Short mmCIF file of C-alpha atoms and ligand atoms in Angstrom, two decimals:
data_model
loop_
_atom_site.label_atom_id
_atom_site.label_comp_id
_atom_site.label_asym_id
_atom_site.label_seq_id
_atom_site.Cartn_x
_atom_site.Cartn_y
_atom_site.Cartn_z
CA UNK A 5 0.00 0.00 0.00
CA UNK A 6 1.19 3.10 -0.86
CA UNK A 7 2.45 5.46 2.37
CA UNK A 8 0.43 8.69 2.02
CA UNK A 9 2.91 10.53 3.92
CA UNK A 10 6.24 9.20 1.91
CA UNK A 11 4.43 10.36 -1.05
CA UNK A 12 3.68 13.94 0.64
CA UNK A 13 7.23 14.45 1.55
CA UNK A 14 8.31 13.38 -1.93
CA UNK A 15 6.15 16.39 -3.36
CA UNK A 16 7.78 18.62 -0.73
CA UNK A 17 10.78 17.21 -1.78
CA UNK A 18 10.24 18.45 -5.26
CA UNK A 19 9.11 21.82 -4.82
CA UNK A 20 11.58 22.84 -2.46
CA UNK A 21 14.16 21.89 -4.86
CA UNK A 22 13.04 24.69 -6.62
CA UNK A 23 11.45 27.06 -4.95
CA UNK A 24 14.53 26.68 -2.63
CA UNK A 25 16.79 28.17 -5.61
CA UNK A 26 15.44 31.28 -5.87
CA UNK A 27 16.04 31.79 -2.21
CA UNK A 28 19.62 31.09 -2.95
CA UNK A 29 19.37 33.91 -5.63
CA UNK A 30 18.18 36.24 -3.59
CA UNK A 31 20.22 35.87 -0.54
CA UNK A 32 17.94 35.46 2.18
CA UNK A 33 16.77 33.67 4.71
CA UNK A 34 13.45 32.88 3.89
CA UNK A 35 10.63 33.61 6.32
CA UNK A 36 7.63 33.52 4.75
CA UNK A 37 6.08 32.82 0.52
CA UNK A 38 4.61 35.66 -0.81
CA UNK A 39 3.74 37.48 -4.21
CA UNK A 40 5.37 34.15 -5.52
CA UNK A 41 8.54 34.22 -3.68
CA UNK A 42 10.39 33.73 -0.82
CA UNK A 43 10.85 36.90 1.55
CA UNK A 44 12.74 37.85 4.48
CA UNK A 45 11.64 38.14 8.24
CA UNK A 46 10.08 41.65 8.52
CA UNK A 47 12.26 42.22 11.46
CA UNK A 48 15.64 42.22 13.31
CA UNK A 49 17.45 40.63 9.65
CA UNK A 50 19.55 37.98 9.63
CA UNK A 51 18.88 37.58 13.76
CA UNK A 52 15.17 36.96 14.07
CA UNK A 53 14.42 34.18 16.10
CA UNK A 54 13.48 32.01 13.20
CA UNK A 55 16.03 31.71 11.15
CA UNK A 56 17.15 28.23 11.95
CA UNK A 57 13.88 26.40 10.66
CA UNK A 58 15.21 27.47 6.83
CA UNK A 59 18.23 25.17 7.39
CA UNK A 60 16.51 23.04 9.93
CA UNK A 61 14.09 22.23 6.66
CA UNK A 62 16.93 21.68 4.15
CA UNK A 63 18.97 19.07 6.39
CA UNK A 64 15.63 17.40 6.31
CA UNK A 65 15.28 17.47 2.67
CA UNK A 66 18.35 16.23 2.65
CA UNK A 67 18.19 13.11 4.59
CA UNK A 68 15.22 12.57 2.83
CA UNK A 69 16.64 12.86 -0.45
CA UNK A 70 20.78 12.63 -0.44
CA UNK A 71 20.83 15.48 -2.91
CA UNK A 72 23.36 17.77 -1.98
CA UNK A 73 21.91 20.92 -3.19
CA UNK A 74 19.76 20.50 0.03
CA UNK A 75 23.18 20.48 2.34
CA UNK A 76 24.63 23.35 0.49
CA UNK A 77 21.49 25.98 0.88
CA UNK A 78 21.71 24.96 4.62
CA UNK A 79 25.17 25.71 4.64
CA UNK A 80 24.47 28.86 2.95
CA UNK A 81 22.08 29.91 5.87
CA UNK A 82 24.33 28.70 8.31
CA UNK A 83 27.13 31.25 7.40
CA UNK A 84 24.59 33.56 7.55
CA UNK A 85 23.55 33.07 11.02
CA UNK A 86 27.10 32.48 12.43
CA UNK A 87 27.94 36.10 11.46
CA UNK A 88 24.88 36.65 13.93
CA UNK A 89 27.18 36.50 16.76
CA UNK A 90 28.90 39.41 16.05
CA UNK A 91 25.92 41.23 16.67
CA UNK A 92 25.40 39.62 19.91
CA UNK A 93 22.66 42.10 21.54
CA UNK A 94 20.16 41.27 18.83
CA UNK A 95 20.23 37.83 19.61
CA UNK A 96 18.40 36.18 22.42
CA UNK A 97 16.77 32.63 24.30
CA UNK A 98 16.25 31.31 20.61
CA UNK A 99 19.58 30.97 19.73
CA UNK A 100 18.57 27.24 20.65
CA UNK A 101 15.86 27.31 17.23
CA UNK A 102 18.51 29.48 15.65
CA UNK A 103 21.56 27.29 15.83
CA UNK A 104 20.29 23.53 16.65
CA UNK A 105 19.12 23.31 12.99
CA UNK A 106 21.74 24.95 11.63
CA UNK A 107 25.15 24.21 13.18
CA UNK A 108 23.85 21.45 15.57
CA UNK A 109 21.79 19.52 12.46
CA UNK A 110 25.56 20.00 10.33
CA UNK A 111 27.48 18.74 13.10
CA UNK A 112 25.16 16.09 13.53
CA UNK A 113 24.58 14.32 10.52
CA UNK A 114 27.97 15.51 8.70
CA UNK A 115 30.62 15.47 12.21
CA UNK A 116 31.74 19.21 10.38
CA UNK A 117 33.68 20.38 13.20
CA UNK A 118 33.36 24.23 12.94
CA UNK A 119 29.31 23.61 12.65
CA UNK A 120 30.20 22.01 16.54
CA UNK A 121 32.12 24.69 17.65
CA UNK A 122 29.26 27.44 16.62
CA UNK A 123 26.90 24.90 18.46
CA UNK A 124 28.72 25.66 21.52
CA UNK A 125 29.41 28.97 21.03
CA UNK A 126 25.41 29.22 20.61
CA UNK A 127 25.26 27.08 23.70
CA UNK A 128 27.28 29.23 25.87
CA UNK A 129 25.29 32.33 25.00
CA UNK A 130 22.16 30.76 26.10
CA UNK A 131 23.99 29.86 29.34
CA UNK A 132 24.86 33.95 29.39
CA UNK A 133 21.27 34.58 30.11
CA UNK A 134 20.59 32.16 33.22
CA UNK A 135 19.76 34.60 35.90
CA UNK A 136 20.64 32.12 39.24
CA UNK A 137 17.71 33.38 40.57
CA UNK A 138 15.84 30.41 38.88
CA UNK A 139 14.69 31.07 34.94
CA UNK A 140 16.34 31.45 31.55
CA UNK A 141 15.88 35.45 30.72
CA UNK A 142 13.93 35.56 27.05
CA UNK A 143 14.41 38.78 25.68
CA UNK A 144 16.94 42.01 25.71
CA UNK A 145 14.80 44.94 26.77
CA UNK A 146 15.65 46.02 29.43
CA UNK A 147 12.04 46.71 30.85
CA UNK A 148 11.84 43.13 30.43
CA UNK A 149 14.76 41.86 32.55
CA UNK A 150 12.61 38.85 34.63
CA UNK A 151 10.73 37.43 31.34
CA UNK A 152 10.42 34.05 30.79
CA UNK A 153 8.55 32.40 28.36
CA UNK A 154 7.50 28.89 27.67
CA UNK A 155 8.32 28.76 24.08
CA UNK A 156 11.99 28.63 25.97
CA UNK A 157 11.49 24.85 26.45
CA UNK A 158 12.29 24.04 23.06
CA UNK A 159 16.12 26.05 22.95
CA UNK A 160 16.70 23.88 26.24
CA UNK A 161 17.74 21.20 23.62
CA UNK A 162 20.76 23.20 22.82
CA UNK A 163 21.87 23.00 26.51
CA UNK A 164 21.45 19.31 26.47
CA UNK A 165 23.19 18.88 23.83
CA UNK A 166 26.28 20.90 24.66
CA UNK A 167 26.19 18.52 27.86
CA UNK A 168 26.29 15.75 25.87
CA UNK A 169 28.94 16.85 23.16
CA UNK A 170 31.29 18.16 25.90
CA UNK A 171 30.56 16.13 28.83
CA UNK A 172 30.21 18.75 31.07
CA UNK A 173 26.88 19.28 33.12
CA UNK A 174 26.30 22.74 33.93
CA UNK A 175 24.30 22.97 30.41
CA UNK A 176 22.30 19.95 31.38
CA UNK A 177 21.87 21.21 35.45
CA UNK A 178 20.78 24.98 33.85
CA UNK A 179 17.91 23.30 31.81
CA UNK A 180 17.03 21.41 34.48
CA UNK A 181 16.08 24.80 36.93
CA UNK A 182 14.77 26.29 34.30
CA UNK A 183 12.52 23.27 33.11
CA UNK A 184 11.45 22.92 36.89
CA UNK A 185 10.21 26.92 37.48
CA UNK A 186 8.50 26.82 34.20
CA UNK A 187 6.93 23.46 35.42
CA UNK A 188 5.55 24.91 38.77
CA UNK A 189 5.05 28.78 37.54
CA UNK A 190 3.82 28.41 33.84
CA UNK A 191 1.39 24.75 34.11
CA UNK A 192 -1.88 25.38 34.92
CA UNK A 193 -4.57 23.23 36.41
CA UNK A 194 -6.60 22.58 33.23
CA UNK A 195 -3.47 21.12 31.49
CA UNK A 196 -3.28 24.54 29.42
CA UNK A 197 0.14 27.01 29.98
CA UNK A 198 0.58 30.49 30.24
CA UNK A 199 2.79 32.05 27.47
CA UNK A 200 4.84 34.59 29.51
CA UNK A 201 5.75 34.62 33.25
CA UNK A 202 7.86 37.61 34.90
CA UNK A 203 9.67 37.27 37.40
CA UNK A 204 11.60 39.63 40.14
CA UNK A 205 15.10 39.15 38.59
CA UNK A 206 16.67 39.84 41.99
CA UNK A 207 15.22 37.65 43.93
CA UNK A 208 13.42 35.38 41.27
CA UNK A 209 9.70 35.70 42.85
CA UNK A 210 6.88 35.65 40.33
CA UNK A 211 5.72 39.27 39.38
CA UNK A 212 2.77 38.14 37.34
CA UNK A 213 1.76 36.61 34.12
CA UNK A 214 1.54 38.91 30.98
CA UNK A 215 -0.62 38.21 27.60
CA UNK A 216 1.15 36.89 25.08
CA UNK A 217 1.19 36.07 21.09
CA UNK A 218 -2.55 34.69 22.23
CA UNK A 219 -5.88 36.19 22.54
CA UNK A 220 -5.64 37.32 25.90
CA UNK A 221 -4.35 36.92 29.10
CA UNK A 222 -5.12 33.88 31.04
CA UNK A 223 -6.32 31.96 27.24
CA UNK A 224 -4.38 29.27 25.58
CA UNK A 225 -2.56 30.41 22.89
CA UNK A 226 -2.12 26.86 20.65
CA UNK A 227 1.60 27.52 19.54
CA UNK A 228 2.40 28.11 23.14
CA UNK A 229 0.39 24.81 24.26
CA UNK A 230 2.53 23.08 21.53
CA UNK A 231 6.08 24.12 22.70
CA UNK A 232 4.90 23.21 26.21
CA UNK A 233 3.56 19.99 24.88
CA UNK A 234 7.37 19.05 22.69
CA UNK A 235 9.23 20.79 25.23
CA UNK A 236 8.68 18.94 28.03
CA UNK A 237 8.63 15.56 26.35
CA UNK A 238 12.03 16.46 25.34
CA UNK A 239 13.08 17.37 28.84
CA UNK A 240 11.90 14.09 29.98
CA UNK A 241 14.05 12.37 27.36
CA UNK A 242 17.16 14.17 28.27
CA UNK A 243 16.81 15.02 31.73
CA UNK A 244 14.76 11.76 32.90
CA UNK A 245 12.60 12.96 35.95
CA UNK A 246 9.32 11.25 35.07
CA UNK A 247 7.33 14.67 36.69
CA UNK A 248 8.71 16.08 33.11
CA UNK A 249 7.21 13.08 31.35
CA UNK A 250 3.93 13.81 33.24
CA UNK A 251 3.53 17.39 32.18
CA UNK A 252 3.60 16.72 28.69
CA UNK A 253 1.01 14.59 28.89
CA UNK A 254 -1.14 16.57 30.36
CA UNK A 255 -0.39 19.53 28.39
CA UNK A 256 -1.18 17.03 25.10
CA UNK A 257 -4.24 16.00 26.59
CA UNK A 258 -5.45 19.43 26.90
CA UNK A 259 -4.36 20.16 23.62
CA UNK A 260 -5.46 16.94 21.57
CA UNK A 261 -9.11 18.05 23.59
CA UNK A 262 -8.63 21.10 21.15
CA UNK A 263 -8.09 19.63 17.44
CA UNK A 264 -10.78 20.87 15.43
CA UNK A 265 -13.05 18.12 13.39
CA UNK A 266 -10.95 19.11 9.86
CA UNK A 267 -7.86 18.05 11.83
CA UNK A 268 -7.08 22.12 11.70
CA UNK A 269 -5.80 23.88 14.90
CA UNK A 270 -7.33 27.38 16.11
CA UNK A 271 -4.40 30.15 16.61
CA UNK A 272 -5.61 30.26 20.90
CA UNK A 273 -8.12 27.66 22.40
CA UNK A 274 -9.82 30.11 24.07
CA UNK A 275 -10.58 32.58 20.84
CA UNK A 276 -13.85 33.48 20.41
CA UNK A 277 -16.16 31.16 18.63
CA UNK A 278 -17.32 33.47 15.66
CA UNK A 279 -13.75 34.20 14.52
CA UNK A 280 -12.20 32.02 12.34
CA UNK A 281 -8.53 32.08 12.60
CA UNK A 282 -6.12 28.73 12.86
CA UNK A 283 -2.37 28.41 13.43
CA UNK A 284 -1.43 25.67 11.51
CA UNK A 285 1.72 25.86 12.91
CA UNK A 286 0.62 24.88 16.70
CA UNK A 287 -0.58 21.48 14.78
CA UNK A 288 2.61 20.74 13.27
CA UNK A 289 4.68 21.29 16.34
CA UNK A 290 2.07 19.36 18.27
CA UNK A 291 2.46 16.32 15.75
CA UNK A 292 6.12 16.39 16.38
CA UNK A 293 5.59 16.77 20.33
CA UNK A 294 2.89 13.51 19.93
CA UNK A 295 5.27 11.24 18.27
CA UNK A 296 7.82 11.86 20.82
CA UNK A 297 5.47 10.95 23.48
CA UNK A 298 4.42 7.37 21.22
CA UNK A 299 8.08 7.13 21.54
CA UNK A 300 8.77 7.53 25.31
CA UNK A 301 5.51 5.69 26.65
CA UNK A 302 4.73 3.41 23.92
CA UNK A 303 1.43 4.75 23.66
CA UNK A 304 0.27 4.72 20.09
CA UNK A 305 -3.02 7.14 21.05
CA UNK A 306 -0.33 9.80 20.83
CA UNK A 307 0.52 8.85 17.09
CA UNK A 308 -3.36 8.68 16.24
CA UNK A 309 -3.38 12.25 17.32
CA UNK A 310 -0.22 13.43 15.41
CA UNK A 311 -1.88 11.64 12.00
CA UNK A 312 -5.65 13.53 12.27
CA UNK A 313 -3.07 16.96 12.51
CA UNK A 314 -0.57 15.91 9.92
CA UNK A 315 -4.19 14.56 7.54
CA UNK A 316 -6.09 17.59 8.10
CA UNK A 317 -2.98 20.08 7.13
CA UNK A 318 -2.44 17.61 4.04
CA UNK A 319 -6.04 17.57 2.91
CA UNK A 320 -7.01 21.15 3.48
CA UNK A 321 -4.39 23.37 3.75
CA UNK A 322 -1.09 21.74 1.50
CA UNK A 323 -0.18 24.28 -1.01
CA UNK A 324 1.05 22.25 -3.85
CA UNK A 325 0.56 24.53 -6.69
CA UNK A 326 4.03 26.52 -8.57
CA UNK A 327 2.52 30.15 -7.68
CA UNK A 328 3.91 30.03 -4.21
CA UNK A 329 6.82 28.85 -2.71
CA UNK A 330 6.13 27.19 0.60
CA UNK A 331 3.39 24.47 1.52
CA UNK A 332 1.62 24.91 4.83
CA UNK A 333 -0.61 27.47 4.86
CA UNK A 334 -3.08 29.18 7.30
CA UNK A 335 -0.04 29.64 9.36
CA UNK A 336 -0.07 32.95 11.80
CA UNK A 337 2.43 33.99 14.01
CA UNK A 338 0.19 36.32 16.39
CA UNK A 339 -3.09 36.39 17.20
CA UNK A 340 -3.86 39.78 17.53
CA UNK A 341 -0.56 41.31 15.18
CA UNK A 342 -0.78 40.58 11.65
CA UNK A 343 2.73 41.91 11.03
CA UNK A 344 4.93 38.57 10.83
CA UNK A 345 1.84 36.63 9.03
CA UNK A 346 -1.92 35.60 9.51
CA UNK A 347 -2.86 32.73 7.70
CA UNK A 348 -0.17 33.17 5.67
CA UNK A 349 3.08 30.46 4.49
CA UNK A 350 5.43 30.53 7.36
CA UNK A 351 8.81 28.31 6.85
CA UNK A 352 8.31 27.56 10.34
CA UNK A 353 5.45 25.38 9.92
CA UNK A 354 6.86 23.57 6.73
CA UNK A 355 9.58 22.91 8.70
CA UNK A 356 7.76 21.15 11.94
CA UNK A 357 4.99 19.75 8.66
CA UNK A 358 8.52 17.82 7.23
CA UNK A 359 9.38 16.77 10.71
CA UNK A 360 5.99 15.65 11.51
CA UNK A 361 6.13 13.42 8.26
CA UNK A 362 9.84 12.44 8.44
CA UNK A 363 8.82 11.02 12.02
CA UNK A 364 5.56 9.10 10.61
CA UNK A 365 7.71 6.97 8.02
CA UNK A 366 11.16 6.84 10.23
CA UNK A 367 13.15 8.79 8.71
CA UNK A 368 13.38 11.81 10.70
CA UNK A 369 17.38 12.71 11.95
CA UNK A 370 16.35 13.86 15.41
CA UNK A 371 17.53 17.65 15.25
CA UNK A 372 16.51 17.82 19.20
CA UNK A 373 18.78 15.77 20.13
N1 LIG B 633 8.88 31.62 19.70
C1 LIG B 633 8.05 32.65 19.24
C2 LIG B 633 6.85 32.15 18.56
O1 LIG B 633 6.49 31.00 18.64
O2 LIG B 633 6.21 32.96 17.90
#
């Protein structure tokens, strides 16, 4: 029987090969399709927190497909992002997206040394922002000193890594506090988690929660729900306390509560009922977070869920045609601010939509770890 999803990732396979050229042409780092081709993040440049997914999606390709033009556009990006660190203040907690699928997927699945030594440079600067009051810091302003956020889960893969490539624990024991305040401070009794928690950043008491990229304060903003839901599980990987292990499945029971009946995911959980706006991207993390649970607990009722995400994307919102570049659509980064896309192509989401399907035929290289 033919496998619907090898055959899906074949046709991504195809147009990326050449929609993925004219990105080359142009230079950029490709943020989002539009007008036909690929554009650049509307803001910060080259040091916007997503410009690892670009590379992160081309080291896919390229395990999925051995051709080398994949490796070389991620290389391109790569360059790109390492001159980043020169301009150091503009970059911040996502130096984990930025650089584990960029240096850390190179080192990975080529051994390139340099690509390891910019994965723990990238490491180290995320260590630069522990405050030993208890929390990663997020951002740079300075109004914002005690942020955290819980999108910060997912960059605590860098730290484990760097642990595991150097053998020395403080990256691994830094997650670990960081995972454990977000656990207690950001969790919620419904299963749901708060996007943004600030803290005192003298003495690390919580301040109070502040509305994030979701409808409003207190809601459940679904991209939020899905790093929670992928974070954690990948905390309880690395880091082994079963409480970890516990929290994400509770945080993807709230959220598989959630999936629309098209399979579709709503940009916040708690958005009004009249309004019709979805954040594709939410599903394909979630799909990605699912699979990892199947994997830790055996518990194929994860997997069920990841497949009715991946099938609904797939059946109703898979841009094959040649007028645009990317394929997932319907993505938005922001509930309420349309600036950085509403229901738009985002790479992001092809990138988690490829890792979601390399996972469901076995293929996928395991950039989070
Ligand atoms: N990490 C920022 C976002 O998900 O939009």
């Amino acid at each position: 029987m033919p496998n619907r999803y090898k055959e899906a990732l074949d046709r991504i396979a195809v147009k990326f090969r050449k929609t993925a050229e004219t990105a080359a042409e142009a230079g950029i780092i490709p943020y989002q399709s539009a007008g036909g081709k690929w554009i650049a993040s509307p803001y910060d440049g080259n040091s916007w927190w997503t410009g690892g997914f670009w590379p992160g999606l081309m080291w896919e390709l390229w395990k999925l497909t051995g051709d080398d033009f994949f490796l070389q556009e991620a290389r391109r990006v790569e360059k790109l992002l390492t001159e980043e660190f020169r301009r150091f203040r503009r970059l911040n907690h996502d130096v984990g997206f930025m650089y584990l699928l960029s240096c850390g997927a190179d080192a990975k699945l080529t051994g390139d040394e340099q690509a390891e030594t910019d994965l723990l440079h990238a490491a180290s600067l995320l260590m630069g922002r522990f405050n030993p009051a208890g929390f990663i810091r997020a951002w740079n302003e300075p109004e914002r000193t005690g942020y955290a956020i819980i999108d910060c889960m997912m960059n605590l893969s860098l730290l484990y890594r760097a642990s595991r490539d150097t053998g020395d624990p403080r990256f691994r024991q830094v997650a670990k506090i960081h995972a454990d305040r977000t656990q207690q401070e950001f969790l919620r009794a419904d299963g749901s988690v708060s996007h943004i928690i600030e803290f005192d950043p003298e003495n690390g008491k919580r301040i109070r929660e502040h509305a994030g990229q979701g409808y409003s304060l207190g809601s459940q903003w679904s991209r939020g729900q899905a790093w929670g839901l992928y974070g954690f599980a990948l905390a309880f990987r690395h880091l082994k306390d079963p409480e970890y292990l516990e929290t994400a499945k509770r945080i993807a029971a709230n959220f598989t509560k959630h999936i629309r009946a098209d399979g579709l995911t709503d940009c916040d959980f708690c958005q009004p009922e009249d309004v019709f706006r979805l954040d594709n991207i939410a599903g394909a993390i979630a799909a990605c977070g699912l699979q990892e649970l199947t994997m830790l607990t055996g518990d194929e009722a994860w997997k069920r869920h990841a497949e009715r995400l991946v099938d609904g994307m797939l059946e109703h919102c898979a841009d094959w045609g040649e007028e645009h570049c990317g394929i997932l659509t319907h993505c938005t980064a922001s509930y309420h601010d349309d600036g950085a896309g509403r229901h738009s192509n985002i790479t992001y989401g092809d990138y988690f939509l490829v890792e979601a399907l390399m996972k469901l035929c076995n293929l996928d290289p395991e950039l989070w770890s």
